[in-house]
């Protein structure tokens, strides 16, 4: 699942939600709930099925999920559009990149929450997550893109970035609760930075994805999505 938009203005959808959160996470949660019974039937028939949320390295721009980003609110009330990007990334000030980071952390937290619920239900469905690093795609065509990032941060081709999704979807070694990401953070071959819902030692102190694997964050994500959409998504 990868209906992604990046670093948009502090606008709202027709439903009243922050435009990035509804596009990047709430819609995925709703879609999964609507087709879950069909995925379950497919898993029973074929022996397994997969649900693969698509995250981003931007999930590391924020320390943890905040429920306010899942709630209906007025435009320009979630950080606006003018904060300097470094103040967003380092100081946590609100802005387009913080809002995007919230949605991408939501994707990885959702994958692990789903993994745990599927495991508890002894399901044949696997929840696997992936992210492409910094890939050369039209996604970067946003007015809030940072020229310095374009020039200094290494990037890889769209095809190489897609390898992580291919591994998550089709590789036999991909297990529920795995998260595939580039070996060199922005570029490189796919590796598991989370395996079976557990953070891996991938060269960073303690590894990445502390919030991704946090049960409290997973509970917040699930409850916030259900509340926003007015549904109950029961995994059985």
mmCIF file with all atom_site columns, C-alpha atoms in Angstrom:
data_model
loop_
_atom_site.group_PDB
_atom_site.id
_atom_site.type_symbol
_atom_site.label_atom_id
_atom_site.label_alt_id
_atom_site.label_comp_id
_atom_site.label_asym_id
_atom_site.label_entity_id
_atom_site.label_seq_id
_atom_site.pdbx_PDB_ins_code
_atom_site.Cartn_x
_atom_site.Cartn_y
_atom_site.Cartn_z
_atom_site.occupancy
_atom_site.B_iso_or_equiv
_atom_site.pdbx_formal_charge
_atom_site.auth_seq_id
_atom_site.auth_comp_id
_atom_site.auth_asym_id
_atom_site.auth_atom_id
_atom_site.pdbx_PDB_model_num
ATOM 1   C CA . UNK A 1 1   ? 0.000   0.000   0.000  1.00 0.00 ? 1   UNK A CA 1
ATOM 2   C CA . UNK A 1 2   ? 1.700   3.167   -1.169 1.00 0.00 ? 2   UNK A CA 1
ATOM 3   C CA . UNK A 1 3   ? -0.643  6.023   -2.033 1.00 0.00 ? 3   UNK A CA 1
ATOM 4   C CA . UNK A 1 4   ? 1.885   8.586   -0.865 1.00 0.00 ? 4   UNK A CA 1
ATOM 5   C CA . UNK A 1 5   ? 2.140   12.373  -0.993 1.00 0.00 ? 5   UNK A CA 1
ATOM 6   C CA . UNK A 1 6   ? 5.012   14.300  0.585  1.00 0.00 ? 6   UNK A CA 1
ATOM 7   C CA . UNK A 1 7   ? 5.485   17.639  2.363  1.00 0.00 ? 7   UNK A CA 1
ATOM 8   C CA . UNK A 1 8   ? 2.190   19.227  1.342  1.00 0.00 ? 8   UNK A CA 1
ATOM 9   C CA . UNK A 1 9   ? 0.821   22.479  2.729  1.00 0.00 ? 9   UNK A CA 1
ATOM 10  C CA . UNK A 1 10  ? -1.152  22.440  5.981  1.00 0.00 ? 10  UNK A CA 1
ATOM 11  C CA . UNK A 1 11  ? -4.419  21.719  4.146  1.00 0.00 ? 11  UNK A CA 1
ATOM 12  C CA . UNK A 1 12  ? -7.438  19.520  4.892  1.00 0.00 ? 12  UNK A CA 1
ATOM 13  C CA . UNK A 1 13  ? -9.311  16.983  2.818  1.00 0.00 ? 13  UNK A CA 1
ATOM 14  C CA . UNK A 1 14  ? -13.030 17.225  2.151  1.00 0.00 ? 14  UNK A CA 1
ATOM 15  C CA . UNK A 1 15  ? -13.475 15.001  5.208  1.00 0.00 ? 15  UNK A CA 1
ATOM 16  C CA . UNK A 1 16  ? -11.615 17.493  7.406  1.00 0.00 ? 16  UNK A CA 1
ATOM 17  C CA . UNK A 1 17  ? -8.382  15.551  8.019  1.00 0.00 ? 17  UNK A CA 1
ATOM 18  C CA . UNK A 1 18  ? -4.807  16.665  7.415  1.00 0.00 ? 18  UNK A CA 1
ATOM 19  C CA . UNK A 1 19  ? -4.278  15.858  3.746  1.00 0.00 ? 19  UNK A CA 1
ATOM 20  C CA . UNK A 1 20  ? -1.102  13.772  4.139  1.00 0.00 ? 20  UNK A CA 1
ATOM 21  C CA . UNK A 1 21  ? -2.432  11.662  7.015  1.00 0.00 ? 21  UNK A CA 1
ATOM 22  C CA . UNK A 1 22  ? -5.668  10.816  5.215  1.00 0.00 ? 22  UNK A CA 1
ATOM 23  C CA . UNK A 1 23  ? -3.839  9.962   1.984  1.00 0.00 ? 23  UNK A CA 1
ATOM 24  C CA . UNK A 1 24  ? -0.872  8.104   3.465  1.00 0.00 ? 24  UNK A CA 1
ATOM 25  C CA . UNK A 1 25  ? -2.390  6.256   6.441  1.00 0.00 ? 25  UNK A CA 1
ATOM 26  C CA . UNK A 1 26  ? -6.110  6.591   7.136  1.00 0.00 ? 26  UNK A CA 1
ATOM 27  C CA . UNK A 1 27  ? -7.033  5.471   3.623  1.00 0.00 ? 27  UNK A CA 1
ATOM 28  C CA . UNK A 1 28  ? -4.788  2.415   3.973  1.00 0.00 ? 28  UNK A CA 1
ATOM 29  C CA . UNK A 1 29  ? -6.320  1.457   7.295  1.00 0.00 ? 29  UNK A CA 1
ATOM 30  C CA . UNK A 1 30  ? -9.818  1.785   5.836  1.00 0.00 ? 30  UNK A CA 1
ATOM 31  C CA . UNK A 1 31  ? -8.948  -0.169  2.684  1.00 0.00 ? 31  UNK A CA 1
ATOM 32  C CA . UNK A 1 32  ? -7.426  -3.022  4.685  1.00 0.00 ? 32  UNK A CA 1
ATOM 33  C CA . UNK A 1 33  ? -10.498 -3.248  6.904  1.00 0.00 ? 33  UNK A CA 1
ATOM 34  C CA . UNK A 1 34  ? -12.803 -3.356  3.876  1.00 0.00 ? 34  UNK A CA 1
ATOM 35  C CA . UNK A 1 35  ? -10.934 -6.129  2.042  1.00 0.00 ? 35  UNK A CA 1
ATOM 36  C CA . UNK A 1 36  ? -9.715  -8.032  5.108  1.00 0.00 ? 36  UNK A CA 1
ATOM 37  C CA . UNK A 1 37  ? -12.247 -10.850 4.758  1.00 0.00 ? 37  UNK A CA 1
ATOM 38  C CA . UNK A 1 38  ? -11.117 -11.425 1.159  1.00 0.00 ? 38  UNK A CA 1
ATOM 39  C CA . UNK A 1 39  ? -7.444  -11.418 2.172  1.00 0.00 ? 39  UNK A CA 1
ATOM 40  C CA . UNK A 1 40  ? -8.272  -13.934 4.891  1.00 0.00 ? 40  UNK A CA 1
ATOM 41  C CA . UNK A 1 41  ? -10.004 -16.217 2.369  1.00 0.00 ? 41  UNK A CA 1
ATOM 42  C CA . UNK A 1 42  ? -7.021  -15.959 0.024  1.00 0.00 ? 42  UNK A CA 1
ATOM 43  C CA . UNK A 1 43  ? -4.642  -16.912 2.846  1.00 0.00 ? 43  UNK A CA 1
ATOM 44  C CA . UNK A 1 44  ? -6.732  -19.959 3.708  1.00 0.00 ? 44  UNK A CA 1
ATOM 45  C CA . UNK A 1 45  ? -6.854  -21.036 0.073  1.00 0.00 ? 45  UNK A CA 1
ATOM 46  C CA . UNK A 1 46  ? -3.206  -20.398 -0.831 1.00 0.00 ? 46  UNK A CA 1
ATOM 47  C CA . UNK A 1 47  ? -1.489  -20.964 2.493  1.00 0.00 ? 47  UNK A CA 1
ATOM 48  C CA . UNK A 1 48  ? -0.561  -17.317 3.080  1.00 0.00 ? 48  UNK A CA 1
ATOM 49  C CA . UNK A 1 49  ? -1.259  -13.739 2.067  1.00 0.00 ? 49  UNK A CA 1
ATOM 50  C CA . UNK A 1 50  ? 0.569   -10.474 2.703  1.00 0.00 ? 50  UNK A CA 1
ATOM 51  C CA . UNK A 1 51  ? -0.324  -6.927  3.615  1.00 0.00 ? 51  UNK A CA 1
ATOM 52  C CA . UNK A 1 52  ? 2.604   -4.588  2.898  1.00 0.00 ? 52  UNK A CA 1
ATOM 53  C CA . UNK A 1 53  ? 2.419   -0.976  4.139  1.00 0.00 ? 53  UNK A CA 1
ATOM 54  C CA . UNK A 1 54  ? 5.053   1.265   2.530  1.00 0.00 ? 54  UNK A CA 1
ATOM 55  C CA . UNK A 1 55  ? 6.891   3.605   4.903  1.00 0.00 ? 55  UNK A CA 1
ATOM 56  C CA . UNK A 1 56  ? 9.824   6.013   4.429  1.00 0.00 ? 56  UNK A CA 1
ATOM 57  C CA . UNK A 1 57  ? 13.051  6.994   6.150  1.00 0.00 ? 57  UNK A CA 1
ATOM 58  C CA . UNK A 1 58  ? 11.132  10.192  6.974  1.00 0.00 ? 58  UNK A CA 1
ATOM 59  C CA . UNK A 1 59  ? 9.536   8.247   9.842  1.00 0.00 ? 59  UNK A CA 1
ATOM 60  C CA . UNK A 1 60  ? 12.743  9.064   11.733 1.00 0.00 ? 60  UNK A CA 1
ATOM 61  C CA . UNK A 1 61  ? 12.053  12.798  11.462 1.00 0.00 ? 61  UNK A CA 1
ATOM 62  C CA . UNK A 1 62  ? 9.633   12.454  14.380 1.00 0.00 ? 62  UNK A CA 1
ATOM 63  C CA . UNK A 1 63  ? 10.215  10.756  17.720 1.00 0.00 ? 63  UNK A CA 1
ATOM 64  C CA . UNK A 1 64  ? 6.706   9.392   18.206 1.00 0.00 ? 64  UNK A CA 1
ATOM 65  C CA . UNK A 1 65  ? 3.165   9.549   16.904 1.00 0.00 ? 65  UNK A CA 1
ATOM 66  C CA . UNK A 1 66  ? 0.855   12.290  18.149 1.00 0.00 ? 66  UNK A CA 1
ATOM 67  C CA . UNK A 1 67  ? -2.896  11.647  18.075 1.00 0.00 ? 67  UNK A CA 1
ATOM 68  C CA . UNK A 1 68  ? -3.646  15.241  17.018 1.00 0.00 ? 68  UNK A CA 1
ATOM 69  C CA . UNK A 1 69  ? -2.461  14.472  13.487 1.00 0.00 ? 69  UNK A CA 1
ATOM 70  C CA . UNK A 1 70  ? -5.243  11.873  13.139 1.00 0.00 ? 70  UNK A CA 1
ATOM 71  C CA . UNK A 1 71  ? -8.022  14.242  14.197 1.00 0.00 ? 71  UNK A CA 1
ATOM 72  C CA . UNK A 1 72  ? -10.185 16.609  12.191 1.00 0.00 ? 72  UNK A CA 1
ATOM 73  C CA . UNK A 1 73  ? -8.999  20.191  12.550 1.00 0.00 ? 73  UNK A CA 1
ATOM 74  C CA . UNK A 1 74  ? -8.857  23.515  10.778 1.00 0.00 ? 74  UNK A CA 1
ATOM 75  C CA . UNK A 1 75  ? -6.225  24.252  8.085  1.00 0.00 ? 75  UNK A CA 1
ATOM 76  C CA . UNK A 1 76  ? -2.913  25.751  9.240  1.00 0.00 ? 76  UNK A CA 1
ATOM 77  C CA . UNK A 1 77  ? -3.275  24.452  12.800 1.00 0.00 ? 77  UNK A CA 1
ATOM 78  C CA . UNK A 1 78  ? -0.661  21.662  12.585 1.00 0.00 ? 78  UNK A CA 1
ATOM 79  C CA . UNK A 1 79  ? 2.504   23.715  12.194 1.00 0.00 ? 79  UNK A CA 1
ATOM 80  C CA . UNK A 1 80  ? 1.722   25.704  9.083  1.00 0.00 ? 80  UNK A CA 1
ATOM 81  C CA . UNK A 1 81  ? 4.159   25.879  6.186  1.00 0.00 ? 81  UNK A CA 1
ATOM 82  C CA . UNK A 1 82  ? 6.920   28.326  7.104  1.00 0.00 ? 82  UNK A CA 1
ATOM 83  C CA . UNK A 1 83  ? 9.121   26.612  9.691  1.00 0.00 ? 83  UNK A CA 1
ATOM 84  C CA . UNK A 1 84  ? 12.742  26.185  8.613  1.00 0.00 ? 84  UNK A CA 1
ATOM 85  C CA . UNK A 1 85  ? 13.293  22.529  7.730  1.00 0.00 ? 85  UNK A CA 1
ATOM 86  C CA . UNK A 1 86  ? 16.181  22.105  10.198 1.00 0.00 ? 86  UNK A CA 1
ATOM 87  C CA . UNK A 1 87  ? 13.968  23.373  13.020 1.00 0.00 ? 87  UNK A CA 1
ATOM 88  C CA . UNK A 1 88  ? 11.398  20.768  12.001 1.00 0.00 ? 88  UNK A CA 1
ATOM 89  C CA . UNK A 1 89  ? 13.888  17.889  11.884 1.00 0.00 ? 89  UNK A CA 1
ATOM 90  C CA . UNK A 1 90  ? 16.058  18.811  14.866 1.00 0.00 ? 90  UNK A CA 1
ATOM 91  C CA . UNK A 1 91  ? 13.812  20.825  17.174 1.00 0.00 ? 91  UNK A CA 1
ATOM 92  C CA . UNK A 1 92  ? 10.525  19.107  16.342 1.00 0.00 ? 92  UNK A CA 1
ATOM 93  C CA . UNK A 1 93  ? 8.726   22.269  15.268 1.00 0.00 ? 93  UNK A CA 1
ATOM 94  C CA . UNK A 1 94  ? 5.608   21.639  13.224 1.00 0.00 ? 94  UNK A CA 1
ATOM 95  C CA . UNK A 1 95  ? 5.647   21.933  9.466  1.00 0.00 ? 95  UNK A CA 1
ATOM 96  C CA . UNK A 1 96  ? 5.246   20.025  6.183  1.00 0.00 ? 96  UNK A CA 1
ATOM 97  C CA . UNK A 1 97  ? 8.063   17.570  6.919  1.00 0.00 ? 97  UNK A CA 1
ATOM 98  C CA . UNK A 1 98  ? 6.901   16.831  10.467 1.00 0.00 ? 98  UNK A CA 1
ATOM 99  C CA . UNK A 1 99  ? 3.407   16.119  9.159  1.00 0.00 ? 99  UNK A CA 1
ATOM 100 C CA . UNK A 1 100 ? 4.884   13.850  6.487  1.00 0.00 ? 100 UNK A CA 1
ATOM 101 C CA . UNK A 1 101 ? 7.083   12.128  9.068  1.00 0.00 ? 101 UNK A CA 1
ATOM 102 C CA . UNK A 1 102 ? 4.026   11.466  11.222 1.00 0.00 ? 102 UNK A CA 1
ATOM 103 C CA . UNK A 1 103 ? 2.318   9.679   8.318  1.00 0.00 ? 103 UNK A CA 1
ATOM 104 C CA . UNK A 1 104 ? 5.360   7.572   7.490  1.00 0.00 ? 104 UNK A CA 1
ATOM 105 C CA . UNK A 1 105 ? 5.887   6.574   11.113 1.00 0.00 ? 105 UNK A CA 1
ATOM 106 C CA . UNK A 1 106 ? 2.189   5.733   11.164 1.00 0.00 ? 106 UNK A CA 1
ATOM 107 C CA . UNK A 1 107 ? 2.774   3.339   8.253  1.00 0.00 ? 107 UNK A CA 1
ATOM 108 C CA . UNK A 1 108 ? 5.521   1.371   10.002 1.00 0.00 ? 108 UNK A CA 1
ATOM 109 C CA . UNK A 1 109 ? 3.703   1.363   13.355 1.00 0.00 ? 109 UNK A CA 1
ATOM 110 C CA . UNK A 1 110 ? 0.582   0.146   11.556 1.00 0.00 ? 110 UNK A CA 1
ATOM 111 C CA . UNK A 1 111 ? 2.508   -2.726  9.976  1.00 0.00 ? 111 UNK A CA 1
ATOM 112 C CA . UNK A 1 112 ? 3.812   -3.898  13.361 1.00 0.00 ? 112 UNK A CA 1
ATOM 113 C CA . UNK A 1 113 ? 0.450   -3.441  15.081 1.00 0.00 ? 113 UNK A CA 1
ATOM 114 C CA . UNK A 1 114 ? -1.143  -5.526  12.346 1.00 0.00 ? 114 UNK A CA 1
ATOM 115 C CA . UNK A 1 115 ? 1.620   -8.128  12.668 1.00 0.00 ? 115 UNK A CA 1
ATOM 116 C CA . UNK A 1 116 ? 0.977   -8.519  16.383 1.00 0.00 ? 116 UNK A CA 1
ATOM 117 C CA . UNK A 1 117 ? -2.779  -8.787  15.942 1.00 0.00 ? 117 UNK A CA 1
ATOM 118 C CA . UNK A 1 118 ? -2.366  -11.369 13.158 1.00 0.00 ? 118 UNK A CA 1
ATOM 119 C CA . UNK A 1 119 ? 0.034   -13.372 15.319 1.00 0.00 ? 119 UNK A CA 1
ATOM 120 C CA . UNK A 1 120 ? -2.409  -13.358 18.216 1.00 0.00 ? 120 UNK A CA 1
ATOM 121 C CA . UNK A 1 121 ? -5.132  -14.603 15.867 1.00 0.00 ? 121 UNK A CA 1
ATOM 122 C CA . UNK A 1 122 ? -2.809  -17.373 14.560 1.00 0.00 ? 122 UNK A CA 1
ATOM 123 C CA . UNK A 1 123 ? -3.485  -16.006 11.082 1.00 0.00 ? 123 UNK A CA 1
ATOM 124 C CA . UNK A 1 124 ? -1.867  -17.113 7.833  1.00 0.00 ? 124 UNK A CA 1
ATOM 125 C CA . UNK A 1 125 ? -1.706  -13.462 6.776  1.00 0.00 ? 125 UNK A CA 1
ATOM 126 C CA . UNK A 1 126 ? 1.654   -11.704 7.083  1.00 0.00 ? 126 UNK A CA 1
ATOM 127 C CA . UNK A 1 127 ? 2.160   -7.979  7.687  1.00 0.00 ? 127 UNK A CA 1
ATOM 128 C CA . UNK A 1 128 ? 5.473   -6.862  6.193  1.00 0.00 ? 128 UNK A CA 1
ATOM 129 C CA . UNK A 1 129 ? 6.760   -3.294  5.880  1.00 0.00 ? 129 UNK A CA 1
ATOM 130 C CA . UNK A 1 130 ? 9.284   -1.628  3.588  1.00 0.00 ? 130 UNK A CA 1
ATOM 131 C CA . UNK A 1 131 ? 10.771  1.750   2.695  1.00 0.00 ? 131 UNK A CA 1
ATOM 132 C CA . UNK A 1 132 ? 12.766  2.824   -0.388 1.00 0.00 ? 132 UNK A CA 1
ATOM 133 C CA . UNK A 1 133 ? 15.421  5.113   1.049  1.00 0.00 ? 133 UNK A CA 1
ATOM 134 C CA . UNK A 1 134 ? 15.977  8.204   -1.073 1.00 0.00 ? 134 UNK A CA 1
ATOM 135 C CA . UNK A 1 135 ? 14.849  7.224   -4.563 1.00 0.00 ? 135 UNK A CA 1
ATOM 136 C CA . UNK A 1 136 ? 14.747  9.430   -7.645 1.00 0.00 ? 136 UNK A CA 1
ATOM 137 C CA . UNK A 1 137 ? 11.001  9.683   -8.284 1.00 0.00 ? 137 UNK A CA 1
ATOM 138 C CA . UNK A 1 138 ? 8.496   12.498  -8.957 1.00 0.00 ? 138 UNK A CA 1
ATOM 139 C CA . UNK A 1 139 ? 7.520   12.332  -5.275 1.00 0.00 ? 139 UNK A CA 1
ATOM 140 C CA . UNK A 1 140 ? 10.234  14.922  -4.664 1.00 0.00 ? 140 UNK A CA 1
ATOM 141 C CA . UNK A 1 141 ? 8.427   17.455  -6.883 1.00 0.00 ? 141 UNK A CA 1
ATOM 142 C CA . UNK A 1 142 ? 7.121   19.519  -3.975 1.00 0.00 ? 142 UNK A CA 1
ATOM 143 C CA . UNK A 1 143 ? 7.687   23.193  -3.215 1.00 0.00 ? 143 UNK A CA 1
ATOM 144 C CA . UNK A 1 144 ? 8.922   22.197  0.238  1.00 0.00 ? 144 UNK A CA 1
ATOM 145 C CA . UNK A 1 145 ? 11.739  20.037  -1.150 1.00 0.00 ? 145 UNK A CA 1
ATOM 146 C CA . UNK A 1 146 ? 15.128  21.074  0.204  1.00 0.00 ? 146 UNK A CA 1
ATOM 147 C CA . UNK A 1 147 ? 17.714  22.074  -2.409 1.00 0.00 ? 147 UNK A CA 1
ATOM 148 C CA . UNK A 1 148 ? 20.533  21.089  -0.055 1.00 0.00 ? 148 UNK A CA 1
ATOM 149 C CA . UNK A 1 149 ? 19.065  17.594  0.274  1.00 0.00 ? 149 UNK A CA 1
ATOM 150 C CA . UNK A 1 150 ? 18.815  17.278  -3.494 1.00 0.00 ? 150 UNK A CA 1
ATOM 151 C CA . UNK A 1 151 ? 22.516  18.148  -3.844 1.00 0.00 ? 151 UNK A CA 1
ATOM 152 C CA . UNK A 1 152 ? 24.118  16.482  -0.829 1.00 0.00 ? 152 UNK A CA 1
ATOM 153 C CA . UNK A 1 153 ? 22.066  13.422  0.123  1.00 0.00 ? 153 UNK A CA 1
ATOM 154 C CA . UNK A 1 154 ? 22.907  10.310  -1.921 1.00 0.00 ? 154 UNK A CA 1
ATOM 155 C CA . UNK A 1 155 ? 20.027  8.882   -3.870 1.00 0.00 ? 155 UNK A CA 1
ATOM 156 C CA . UNK A 1 156 ? 19.354  5.751   -5.858 1.00 0.00 ? 156 UNK A CA 1
ATOM 157 C CA . UNK A 1 157 ? 17.207  4.928   -8.852 1.00 0.00 ? 157 UNK A CA 1
ATOM 158 C CA . UNK A 1 158 ? 13.499  4.284   -8.529 1.00 0.00 ? 158 UNK A CA 1
ATOM 159 C CA . UNK A 1 159 ? 14.164  0.686   -9.558 1.00 0.00 ? 159 UNK A CA 1
ATOM 160 C CA . UNK A 1 160 ? 16.703  0.177   -6.762 1.00 0.00 ? 160 UNK A CA 1
ATOM 161 C CA . UNK A 1 161 ? 14.348  1.817   -4.278 1.00 0.00 ? 161 UNK A CA 1
ATOM 162 C CA . UNK A 1 162 ? 11.616  -0.603  -5.334 1.00 0.00 ? 162 UNK A CA 1
ATOM 163 C CA . UNK A 1 163 ? 13.765  -3.589  -4.349 1.00 0.00 ? 163 UNK A CA 1
ATOM 164 C CA . UNK A 1 164 ? 12.671  -3.243  -0.729 1.00 0.00 ? 164 UNK A CA 1
ATOM 165 C CA . UNK A 1 165 ? 9.008   -3.531  -1.714 1.00 0.00 ? 165 UNK A CA 1
ATOM 166 C CA . UNK A 1 166 ? 9.810   -6.480  -3.973 1.00 0.00 ? 166 UNK A CA 1
ATOM 167 C CA . UNK A 1 167 ? 11.587  -8.230  -1.098 1.00 0.00 ? 167 UNK A CA 1
ATOM 168 C CA . UNK A 1 168 ? 8.663   -7.574  1.239  1.00 0.00 ? 168 UNK A CA 1
ATOM 169 C CA . UNK A 1 169 ? 6.087   -8.799  -1.258 1.00 0.00 ? 169 UNK A CA 1
ATOM 170 C CA . UNK A 1 170 ? 7.763   -11.738 -2.938 1.00 0.00 ? 170 UNK A CA 1
ATOM 171 C CA . UNK A 1 171 ? 10.892  -12.967 -1.144 1.00 0.00 ? 171 UNK A CA 1
ATOM 172 C CA . UNK A 1 172 ? 10.431  -16.230 0.724  1.00 0.00 ? 172 UNK A CA 1
ATOM 173 C CA . UNK A 1 173 ? 12.576  -14.926 3.590  1.00 0.00 ? 173 UNK A CA 1
ATOM 174 C CA . UNK A 1 174 ? 10.104  -12.111 4.279  1.00 0.00 ? 174 UNK A CA 1
ATOM 175 C CA . UNK A 1 175 ? 8.251   -12.946 7.475  1.00 0.00 ? 175 UNK A CA 1
ATOM 176 C CA . UNK A 1 176 ? 5.462   -11.158 9.285  1.00 0.00 ? 176 UNK A CA 1
ATOM 177 C CA . UNK A 1 177 ? 6.817   -8.286  11.344 1.00 0.00 ? 177 UNK A CA 1
ATOM 178 C CA . UNK A 1 178 ? 9.790   -7.620  9.038  1.00 0.00 ? 178 UNK A CA 1
ATOM 179 C CA . UNK A 1 179 ? 10.717  -4.150  7.802  1.00 0.00 ? 179 UNK A CA 1
ATOM 180 C CA . UNK A 1 180 ? 13.022  -3.904  4.771  1.00 0.00 ? 180 UNK A CA 1
ATOM 181 C CA . UNK A 1 181 ? 15.121  -0.759  4.223  1.00 0.00 ? 181 UNK A CA 1
ATOM 182 C CA . UNK A 1 182 ? 18.305  0.160   2.316  1.00 0.00 ? 182 UNK A CA 1
ATOM 183 C CA . UNK A 1 183 ? 21.539  -1.028  3.930  1.00 0.00 ? 183 UNK A CA 1
ATOM 184 C CA . UNK A 1 184 ? 23.106  2.453   3.832  1.00 0.00 ? 184 UNK A CA 1
ATOM 185 C CA . UNK A 1 185 ? 19.954  4.179   5.095  1.00 0.00 ? 185 UNK A CA 1
ATOM 186 C CA . UNK A 1 186 ? 19.249  6.118   1.886  1.00 0.00 ? 186 UNK A CA 1
ATOM 187 C CA . UNK A 1 187 ? 20.784  3.700   -0.621 1.00 0.00 ? 187 UNK A CA 1
ATOM 188 C CA . UNK A 1 188 ? 21.962  0.113   -0.864 1.00 0.00 ? 188 UNK A CA 1
ATOM 189 C CA . UNK A 1 189 ? 20.654  -3.415  -0.906 1.00 0.00 ? 189 UNK A CA 1
ATOM 190 C CA . UNK A 1 190 ? 17.569  -4.310  1.157  1.00 0.00 ? 190 UNK A CA 1
ATOM 191 C CA . UNK A 1 191 ? 18.138  -5.455  4.725  1.00 0.00 ? 191 UNK A CA 1
ATOM 192 C CA . UNK A 1 192 ? 15.820  -6.164  7.646  1.00 0.00 ? 192 UNK A CA 1
ATOM 193 C CA . UNK A 1 193 ? 15.925  -3.301  10.163 1.00 0.00 ? 193 UNK A CA 1
ATOM 194 C CA . UNK A 1 194 ? 13.045  -4.949  12.016 1.00 0.00 ? 194 UNK A CA 1
ATOM 195 C CA . UNK A 1 195 ? 12.609  -8.733  12.020 1.00 0.00 ? 195 UNK A CA 1
ATOM 196 C CA . UNK A 1 196 ? 9.544   -10.444 13.433 1.00 0.00 ? 196 UNK A CA 1
ATOM 197 C CA . UNK A 1 197 ? 8.549   -7.188  15.128 1.00 0.00 ? 197 UNK A CA 1
ATOM 198 C CA . UNK A 1 198 ? 11.938  -6.798  16.868 1.00 0.00 ? 198 UNK A CA 1
ATOM 199 C CA . UNK A 1 199 ? 14.415  -3.981  16.188 1.00 0.00 ? 199 UNK A CA 1
ATOM 200 C CA . UNK A 1 200 ? 17.702  -5.141  14.716 1.00 0.00 ? 200 UNK A CA 1
ATOM 201 C CA . UNK A 1 201 ? 21.215  -3.874  15.352 1.00 0.00 ? 201 UNK A CA 1
ATOM 202 C CA . UNK A 1 202 ? 21.752  -2.226  11.986 1.00 0.00 ? 202 UNK A CA 1
ATOM 203 C CA . UNK A 1 203 ? 24.697  0.015   12.783 1.00 0.00 ? 203 UNK A CA 1
ATOM 204 C CA . UNK A 1 204 ? 22.814  2.692   14.704 1.00 0.00 ? 204 UNK A CA 1
ATOM 205 C CA . UNK A 1 205 ? 22.717  2.814   18.499 1.00 0.00 ? 205 UNK A CA 1
ATOM 206 C CA . UNK A 1 206 ? 20.052  0.289   19.401 1.00 0.00 ? 206 UNK A CA 1
ATOM 207 C CA . UNK A 1 207 ? 18.954  0.151   15.785 1.00 0.00 ? 207 UNK A CA 1
ATOM 208 C CA . UNK A 1 208 ? 16.187  2.176   14.194 1.00 0.00 ? 208 UNK A CA 1
ATOM 209 C CA . UNK A 1 209 ? 12.435  2.046   14.764 1.00 0.00 ? 209 UNK A CA 1
ATOM 210 C CA . UNK A 1 210 ? 12.048  2.286   18.541 1.00 0.00 ? 210 UNK A CA 1
ATOM 211 C CA . UNK A 1 211 ? 8.589   3.826   18.089 1.00 0.00 ? 211 UNK A CA 1
ATOM 212 C CA . UNK A 1 212 ? 7.715   1.407   15.286 1.00 0.00 ? 212 UNK A CA 1
ATOM 213 C CA . UNK A 1 213 ? 8.071   -1.508  17.688 1.00 0.00 ? 213 UNK A CA 1
ATOM 214 C CA . UNK A 1 214 ? 6.527   0.221   20.719 1.00 0.00 ? 214 UNK A CA 1
ATOM 215 C CA . UNK A 1 215 ? 3.249   -1.436  21.859 1.00 0.00 ? 215 UNK A CA 1
ATOM 216 C CA . UNK A 1 216 ? 1.948   1.874   23.209 1.00 0.00 ? 216 UNK A CA 1
ATOM 217 C CA . UNK A 1 217 ? 2.515   3.540   19.842 1.00 0.00 ? 217 UNK A CA 1
ATOM 218 C CA . UNK A 1 218 ? 0.770   0.646   18.119 1.00 0.00 ? 218 UNK A CA 1
ATOM 219 C CA . UNK A 1 219 ? -2.232  0.997   20.433 1.00 0.00 ? 219 UNK A CA 1
ATOM 220 C CA . UNK A 1 220 ? -2.375  4.758   19.817 1.00 0.00 ? 220 UNK A CA 1
ATOM 221 C CA . UNK A 1 221 ? -2.200  4.212   16.047 1.00 0.00 ? 221 UNK A CA 1
ATOM 222 C CA . UNK A 1 222 ? -4.965  1.620   15.981 1.00 0.00 ? 222 UNK A CA 1
ATOM 223 C CA . UNK A 1 223 ? -7.323  3.539   18.232 1.00 0.00 ? 223 UNK A CA 1
ATOM 224 C CA . UNK A 1 224 ? -6.680  6.834   16.443 1.00 0.00 ? 224 UNK A CA 1
ATOM 225 C CA . UNK A 1 225 ? -7.421  5.316   13.033 1.00 0.00 ? 225 UNK A CA 1
ATOM 226 C CA . UNK A 1 226 ? -10.592 3.627   14.261 1.00 0.00 ? 226 UNK A CA 1
ATOM 227 C CA . UNK A 1 227 ? -11.795 6.840   15.903 1.00 0.00 ? 227 UNK A CA 1
ATOM 228 C CA . UNK A 1 228 ? -11.039 8.972   12.852 1.00 0.00 ? 228 UNK A CA 1
ATOM 229 C CA . UNK A 1 229 ? -12.819 6.600   10.487 1.00 0.00 ? 229 UNK A CA 1
ATOM 230 C CA . UNK A 1 230 ? -15.658 5.687   12.818 1.00 0.00 ? 230 UNK A CA 1
ATOM 231 C CA . UNK A 1 231 ? -15.046 1.956   12.414 1.00 0.00 ? 231 UNK A CA 1
ATOM 232 C CA . UNK A 1 232 ? -13.911 -1.028  14.426 1.00 0.00 ? 232 UNK A CA 1
ATOM 233 C CA . UNK A 1 233 ? -11.303 -3.131  12.656 1.00 0.00 ? 233 UNK A CA 1
ATOM 234 C CA . UNK A 1 234 ? -11.226 -6.551  14.309 1.00 0.00 ? 234 UNK A CA 1
ATOM 235 C CA . UNK A 1 235 ? -8.423  -8.897  13.217 1.00 0.00 ? 235 UNK A CA 1
ATOM 236 C CA . UNK A 1 236 ? -9.475  -12.510 13.639 1.00 0.00 ? 236 UNK A CA 1
#
